[in-house]
Amino acid sequence: RVQARRANAGIAAATNRAIEAATGDFIAFFDHDDVLEPCALDAMMRAQAATGARLLYSDEDKIDASGERFDPLFKPDWSPDLLLSFQYLGHLMTVRRDLVVELGGLRSDFDGSQDYDLVLRVAGVTDRIAHIADCLYSWRQHERSAASAGDNKPWAWMAAQRALGDWLRRREESGVPGGWTE
């Protein structure tokens, strides 16, 4: 299904529109120009059936313009402590649709790191999170992509800091994430 918006309202708004139209039990988060392994969604759903997880994530690598895969990221199993350092879950990630809706969907204030904000909120309500130890996702690298250099999208880093700051405020935890300010 194609969902059109009259005006560009950002990543979170566009994704929320798609979530509203979705009819399945899970939402898969991945970028439009990246590559999924042919078995990726099947592997995610098999792992979900085996574990009962409400959120699943896979390992990933990068892919260049010639189609060469490189720089694999073999992620650890679920680690709430590591999540407070960075959004290591990345892609491919699937989350139960009803959970995303229950949490209010993606929040536009965190565009650029809207998925990190969502994962932090998911982790606040469930620990049923599973890792699939297989590179099911290839992140396309090009000159202006964050896959090439994180500072290509500084607003994404700032949004991640705001998401972590929001997480800390909600828990009344002390600590200030990497340079975050109001």
PDB file of C-alpha atoms in Angstrom:
ATOM      1  CA  ARG A   1       0.000   0.000   0.000  1.00  0.00           C
ATOM      2  CA  VAL A   2       1.241   3.453  -0.833  1.00  0.00           C
ATOM      3  CA  GLN A   3       0.420   6.204   1.618  1.00  0.00           C
ATOM      4  CA  ALA A   4       0.775   9.755   0.304  1.00  0.00           C
ATOM      5  CA  ARG A   5       0.923  12.921   2.343  1.00  0.00           C
ATOM      6  CA  ARG A   6       0.102  16.360   0.993  1.00  0.00           C
ATOM      7  CA  ALA A   7       3.131  17.913   2.686  1.00  0.00           C
ATOM      8  CA  ASN A   8       6.419  16.627   4.012  1.00  0.00           C
ATOM      9  CA  ALA A   9       5.897  16.390   7.766  1.00  0.00           C
ATOM     10  CA  GLY A  10       9.030  14.385   8.534  1.00  0.00           C
ATOM     11  CA  ILE A  11      10.039  10.780   9.120  1.00  0.00           C
ATOM     12  CA  ALA A  12       7.915  10.119  12.200  1.00  0.00           C
ATOM     13  CA  ALA A  13       4.725  11.499  10.651  1.00  0.00           C
ATOM     14  CA  ALA A  14       5.238   9.527   7.433  1.00  0.00           C
ATOM     15  CA  THR A  15       5.978   6.340   9.356  1.00  0.00           C
ATOM     16  CA  ASN A  16       2.976   6.833  11.637  1.00  0.00           C
ATOM     17  CA  ARG A  17       0.764   7.196   8.571  1.00  0.00           C
ATOM     18  CA  ALA A  18       2.087   3.865   7.267  1.00  0.00           C
ATOM     19  CA  ILE A  19       1.594   2.230  10.685  1.00  0.00           C
ATOM     20  CA  GLU A  20      -2.048   3.373  10.680  1.00  0.00           C
ATOM     21  CA  ALA A  21      -2.536   1.673   7.309  1.00  0.00           C
ATOM     22  CA  ALA A  22      -0.707  -1.505   8.299  1.00  0.00           C
ATOM     23  CA  THR A  23      -2.781  -4.600   8.999  1.00  0.00           C
ATOM     24  CA  GLY A  24      -0.090  -7.044  10.132  1.00  0.00           C
ATOM     25  CA  ASP A  25       1.013  -7.863  13.654  1.00  0.00           C
ATOM     26  CA  PHE A  26       4.549  -6.486  13.210  1.00  0.00           C
ATOM     27  CA  ILE A  27       6.091  -3.343  11.808  1.00  0.00           C
ATOM     28  CA  ALA A  28       9.480  -3.726  10.118  1.00  0.00           C
ATOM     29  CA  PHE A  29      11.796  -0.725  10.271  1.00  0.00           C
ATOM     30  CA  PHE A  30      14.320  -0.290   7.479  1.00  0.00           C
ATOM     31  CA  ASP A  31      15.404   2.468   5.108  1.00  0.00           C
ATOM     32  CA  HIS A  32      13.994   2.787   1.605  1.00  0.00           C
ATOM     33  CA  ASP A  33      17.333   2.485  -0.202  1.00  0.00           C
ATOM     34  CA  ASP A  34      18.861  -0.376   1.753  1.00  0.00           C
ATOM     35  CA  VAL A  35      18.851  -4.107   1.045  1.00  0.00           C
ATOM     36  CA  LEU A  36      17.153  -6.964   2.877  1.00  0.00           C
ATOM     37  CA  GLU A  37      18.268 -10.544   2.491  1.00  0.00           C
ATOM     38  CA  PRO A  38      15.548 -12.549   0.698  1.00  0.00           C
ATOM     39  CA  CYS A  39      14.930 -14.584   3.879  1.00  0.00           C
ATOM     40  CA  ALA A  40      14.957 -11.574   6.239  1.00  0.00           C
ATOM     41  CA  LEU A  41      11.281 -11.239   7.119  1.00  0.00           C
ATOM     42  CA  ASP A  42      10.822 -15.001   7.332  1.00  0.00           C
ATOM     43  CA  ALA A  43      13.813 -15.224   9.700  1.00  0.00           C
ATOM     44  CA  MET A  44      12.379 -12.462  11.873  1.00  0.00           C
ATOM     45  CA  MET A  45       8.975 -14.136  12.139  1.00  0.00           C
ATOM     46  CA  ARG A  46      10.480 -17.567  12.828  1.00  0.00           C
ATOM     47  CA  ALA A  47      12.521 -16.046  15.650  1.00  0.00           C
ATOM     48  CA  GLN A  48       9.446 -14.287  16.979  1.00  0.00           C
ATOM     49  CA  ALA A  49       7.479 -17.549  16.986  1.00  0.00           C
ATOM     50  CA  ALA A  50      10.329 -19.287  18.822  1.00  0.00           C
ATOM     51  CA  THR A  51      10.905 -16.559  21.422  1.00  0.00           C
ATOM     52  CA  GLY A  52       7.636 -14.650  21.788  1.00  0.00           C
ATOM     53  CA  ALA A  53       9.639 -11.439  21.407  1.00  0.00           C
ATOM     54  CA  ARG A  54       7.813  -8.156  20.997  1.00  0.00           C
ATOM     55  CA  LEU A  55      10.857  -6.532  19.352  1.00  0.00           C
ATOM     56  CA  LEU A  56      13.456  -8.300  17.210  1.00  0.00           C
ATOM     57  CA  TYR A  57      16.629  -7.042  15.570  1.00  0.00           C
ATOM     58  CA  SER A  58      19.265  -8.552  13.325  1.00  0.00           C
ATOM     59  CA  ASP A  59      22.922  -8.065  12.575  1.00  0.00           C
ATOM     60  CA  GLU A  60      23.735  -5.810   9.645  1.00  0.00           C
ATOM     61  CA  ASP A  61      26.466  -4.808   7.270  1.00  0.00           C
ATOM     62  CA  LYS A  62      27.032  -2.072   4.708  1.00  0.00           C
ATOM     63  CA  ILE A  63      26.815  -2.231   0.939  1.00  0.00           C
ATOM     64  CA  ASP A  64      28.618   0.009  -1.552  1.00  0.00           C
ATOM     65  CA  ALA A  65      27.504   1.300  -4.959  1.00  0.00           C
ATOM     66  CA  SER A  66      28.891  -1.798  -6.692  1.00  0.00           C
ATOM     67  CA  GLY A  67      26.897  -4.131  -4.432  1.00  0.00           C
ATOM     68  CA  GLU A  68      29.861  -5.263  -2.332  1.00  0.00           C
ATOM     69  CA  ARG A  69      28.955  -5.993   1.273  1.00  0.00           C
ATOM     70  CA  PHE A  70      31.447  -4.990   3.984  1.00  0.00           C
ATOM     71  CA  ASP A  71      31.855  -3.813   7.586  1.00  0.00           C
ATOM     72  CA  PRO A  72      29.547  -6.315   9.300  1.00  0.00           C
ATOM     73  CA  LEU A  73      28.123  -5.312  12.656  1.00  0.00           C
ATOM     74  CA  PHE A  74      27.666  -8.429  14.772  1.00  0.00           C
ATOM     75  CA  LYS A  75      25.478  -7.155  17.572  1.00  0.00           C
ATOM     76  CA  PRO A  76      25.195  -8.571  21.065  1.00  0.00           C
ATOM     77  CA  ASP A  77      22.044 -10.086  22.435  1.00  0.00           C
ATOM     78  CA  TRP A  78      19.698  -7.672  24.197  1.00  0.00           C
ATOM     79  CA  SER A  79      21.610  -5.307  26.483  1.00  0.00           C
ATOM     80  CA  PRO A  80      19.666  -2.472  28.134  1.00  0.00           C
ATOM     81  CA  ASP A  81      22.945  -0.997  29.379  1.00  0.00           C
ATOM     82  CA  LEU A  82      24.479  -0.847  25.901  1.00  0.00           C
ATOM     83  CA  LEU A  83      21.298   0.755  24.563  1.00  0.00           C
ATOM     84  CA  LEU A  84      22.025   3.740  26.809  1.00  0.00           C
ATOM     85  CA  SER A  85      25.276   4.250  24.871  1.00  0.00           C
ATOM     86  CA  PHE A  86      23.831   4.168  21.364  1.00  0.00           C
ATOM     87  CA  GLN A  87      21.043   2.728  19.228  1.00  0.00           C
ATOM     88  CA  TYR A  88      22.879  -0.491  18.487  1.00  0.00           C
ATOM     89  CA  LEU A  89      19.729  -2.353  17.414  1.00  0.00           C
ATOM     90  CA  GLY A  90      19.646  -0.372  14.163  1.00  0.00           C
ATOM     91  CA  HIS A  91      18.120  -2.302  11.307  1.00  0.00           C
ATOM     92  CA  LEU A  92      16.560  -4.708  10.551  1.00  0.00           C
ATOM     93  CA  MET A  93      14.153  -4.236  13.434  1.00  0.00           C
ATOM     94  CA  THR A  94      10.588  -5.453  13.842  1.00  0.00           C
ATOM     95  CA  VAL A  95       8.216  -4.419  16.609  1.00  0.00           C
ATOM     96  CA  ARG A  96       4.709  -5.609  17.425  1.00  0.00           C
ATOM     97  CA  ARG A  97       2.314  -3.159  15.803  1.00  0.00           C
ATOM     98  CA  ASP A  98       0.016  -3.046  18.855  1.00  0.00           C
ATOM     99  CA  LEU A  99       2.991  -2.095  21.044  1.00  0.00           C
ATOM    100  CA  VAL A 100       4.009   0.749  18.708  1.00  0.00           C
ATOM    101  CA  VAL A 101       0.417   2.026  18.734  1.00  0.00           C
ATOM    102  CA  GLU A 102       0.174   1.655  22.537  1.00  0.00           C
ATOM    103  CA  LEU A 103       3.323   3.788  22.884  1.00  0.00           C
ATOM    104  CA  GLY A 104       1.868   6.513  20.654  1.00  0.00           C
ATOM    105  CA  GLY A 105       3.870   5.703  17.526  1.00  0.00           C
ATOM    106  CA  LEU A 106       6.960   7.610  16.518  1.00  0.00           C
ATOM    107  CA  ARG A 107       7.470  11.110  17.861  1.00  0.00           C
ATOM    108  CA  SER A 108       8.319  13.922  15.436  1.00  0.00           C
ATOM    109  CA  ASP A 109      10.447  15.706  18.028  1.00  0.00           C
ATOM    110  CA  PHE A 110      13.002  12.940  17.517  1.00  0.00           C
ATOM    111  CA  ASP A 111      13.103  12.828  13.699  1.00  0.00           C
ATOM    112  CA  GLY A 112      16.506  11.541  12.698  1.00  0.00           C
ATOM    113  CA  SER A 113      16.609   9.207  15.710  1.00  0.00           C
ATOM    114  CA  GLN A 114      12.930   8.381  15.937  1.00  0.00           C
ATOM    115  CA  ASP A 115      13.754   4.668  16.024  1.00  0.00           C
ATOM    116  CA  TYR A 116      16.088   5.144  19.018  1.00  0.00           C
ATOM    117  CA  ASP A 117      13.376   7.010  20.869  1.00  0.00           C
ATOM    118  CA  LEU A 118      10.950   4.175  20.091  1.00  0.00           C
ATOM    119  CA  VAL A 119      13.376   1.463  21.252  1.00  0.00           C
ATOM    120  CA  LEU A 120      13.988   3.309  24.532  1.00  0.00           C
ATOM    121  CA  ARG A 121      10.230   3.502  25.109  1.00  0.00           C
ATOM    122  CA  VAL A 122       9.736  -0.165  24.136  1.00  0.00           C
ATOM    123  CA  ALA A 123      12.490  -1.179  26.560  1.00  0.00           C
ATOM    124  CA  GLY A 124      10.589   0.644  29.284  1.00  0.00           C
ATOM    125  CA  VAL A 125       7.605  -1.691  28.956  1.00  0.00           C
ATOM    126  CA  THR A 126       9.058  -5.063  27.910  1.00  0.00           C
ATOM    127  CA  ASP A 127      12.213  -7.114  28.038  1.00  0.00           C
ATOM    128  CA  ARG A 128      10.890  -9.543  25.434  1.00  0.00           C
ATOM    129  CA  ILE A 129      13.509  -8.421  22.918  1.00  0.00           C
ATOM    130  CA  ALA A 130      15.390 -10.890  20.724  1.00  0.00           C
ATOM    131  CA  HIS A 131      18.485 -10.737  18.538  1.00  0.00           C
ATOM    132  CA  ILE A 132      18.836 -12.700  15.306  1.00  0.00           C
ATOM    133  CA  ALA A 133      22.550 -13.368  14.859  1.00  0.00           C
ATOM    134  CA  ASP A 134      22.577 -13.084  11.073  1.00  0.00           C
ATOM    135  CA  CYS A 135      23.272 -10.176   8.696  1.00  0.00           C
ATOM    136  CA  LEU A 136      19.791  -9.756   7.267  1.00  0.00           C
ATOM    137  CA  TYR A 137      20.187  -6.073   6.402  1.00  0.00           C
ATOM    138  CA  SER A 138      22.672  -4.128   4.308  1.00  0.00           C
ATOM    139  CA  TRP A 139      22.934  -0.393   4.939  1.00  0.00           C
ATOM    140  CA  ARG A 140      23.641   1.427   1.662  1.00  0.00           C
ATOM    141  CA  GLN A 141      26.740   3.592   1.833  1.00  0.00           C
ATOM    142  CA  HIS A 142      27.091   6.630  -0.394  1.00  0.00           C
ATOM    143  CA  GLU A 143      28.909   9.923  -0.096  1.00  0.00           C
ATOM    144  CA  ARG A 144      26.224  11.742   1.932  1.00  0.00           C
ATOM    145  CA  SER A 145      24.909   8.811   3.978  1.00  0.00           C
ATOM    146  CA  ALA A 146      25.350   8.310   7.704  1.00  0.00           C
ATOM    147  CA  ALA A 147      26.733   4.897   6.728  1.00  0.00           C
ATOM    148  CA  SER A 148      29.748   6.770   5.320  1.00  0.00           C
ATOM    149  CA  ALA A 149      30.214   9.218   8.179  1.00  0.00           C
ATOM    150  CA  GLY A 150      28.052   9.926  11.199  1.00  0.00           C
ATOM    151  CA  ASP A 151      28.669  13.643  10.921  1.00  0.00           C
ATOM    152  CA  ASN A 152      26.882  13.646   7.545  1.00  0.00           C
ATOM    153  CA  LYS A 153      23.651  13.905   9.553  1.00  0.00           C
ATOM    154  CA  PRO A 154      24.379  15.867  12.725  1.00  0.00           C
ATOM    155  CA  TRP A 155      20.654  16.380  13.378  1.00  0.00           C
ATOM    156  CA  ALA A 156      20.339  12.608  13.856  1.00  0.00           C
ATOM    157  CA  TRP A 157      22.983  12.663  16.606  1.00  0.00           C
ATOM    158  CA  MET A 158      21.259  15.621  18.265  1.00  0.00           C
ATOM    159  CA  ALA A 159      17.897  13.814  18.092  1.00  0.00           C
ATOM    160  CA  ALA A 160      19.483  10.736  19.703  1.00  0.00           C
ATOM    161  CA  GLN A 161      20.793  12.883  22.534  1.00  0.00           C
ATOM    162  CA  ARG A 162      17.323  14.395  23.013  1.00  0.00           C
ATOM    163  CA  ALA A 163      15.766  10.900  23.043  1.00  0.00           C
ATOM    164  CA  LEU A 164      18.199   9.708  25.703  1.00  0.00           C
ATOM    165  CA  GLY A 165      17.692  12.914  27.692  1.00  0.00           C
ATOM    166  CA  ASP A 166      13.932  12.357  27.551  1.00  0.00           C
ATOM    167  CA  TRP A 167      14.429   8.771  28.719  1.00  0.00           C
ATOM    168  CA  LEU A 168      16.526   9.970  31.676  1.00  0.00           C
ATOM    169  CA  ARG A 169      13.992  12.682  32.595  1.00  0.00           C
ATOM    170  CA  ARG A 170      11.113  10.199  32.545  1.00  0.00           C
ATOM    171  CA  ARG A 171      13.007   8.003  34.991  1.00  0.00           C
ATOM    172  CA  GLU A 172      14.328  10.910  37.047  1.00  0.00           C
ATOM    173  CA  GLU A 173      17.817   9.464  36.568  1.00  0.00           C
ATOM    174  CA  SER A 174      20.888  11.574  37.044  1.00  0.00           C
ATOM    175  CA  GLY A 175      23.321  11.939  34.198  1.00  0.00           C
ATOM    176  CA  VAL A 176      23.569  13.968  31.062  1.00  0.00           C
ATOM    177  CA  PRO A 177      24.048  12.130  27.767  1.00  0.00           C
ATOM    178  CA  GLY A 178      27.002  13.258  25.614  1.00  0.00           C
ATOM    179  CA  GLY A 179      26.652  17.004  25.449  1.00  0.00           C
ATOM    180  CA  TRP A 180      22.865  17.087  25.549  1.00  0.00           C
ATOM    181  CA  THR A 181      21.424  20.438  26.558  1.00  0.00           C
ATOM    182  CA  GLU A 182      18.001  21.993  26.513  1.00  0.00           C
TER     183      GLU A 182
END
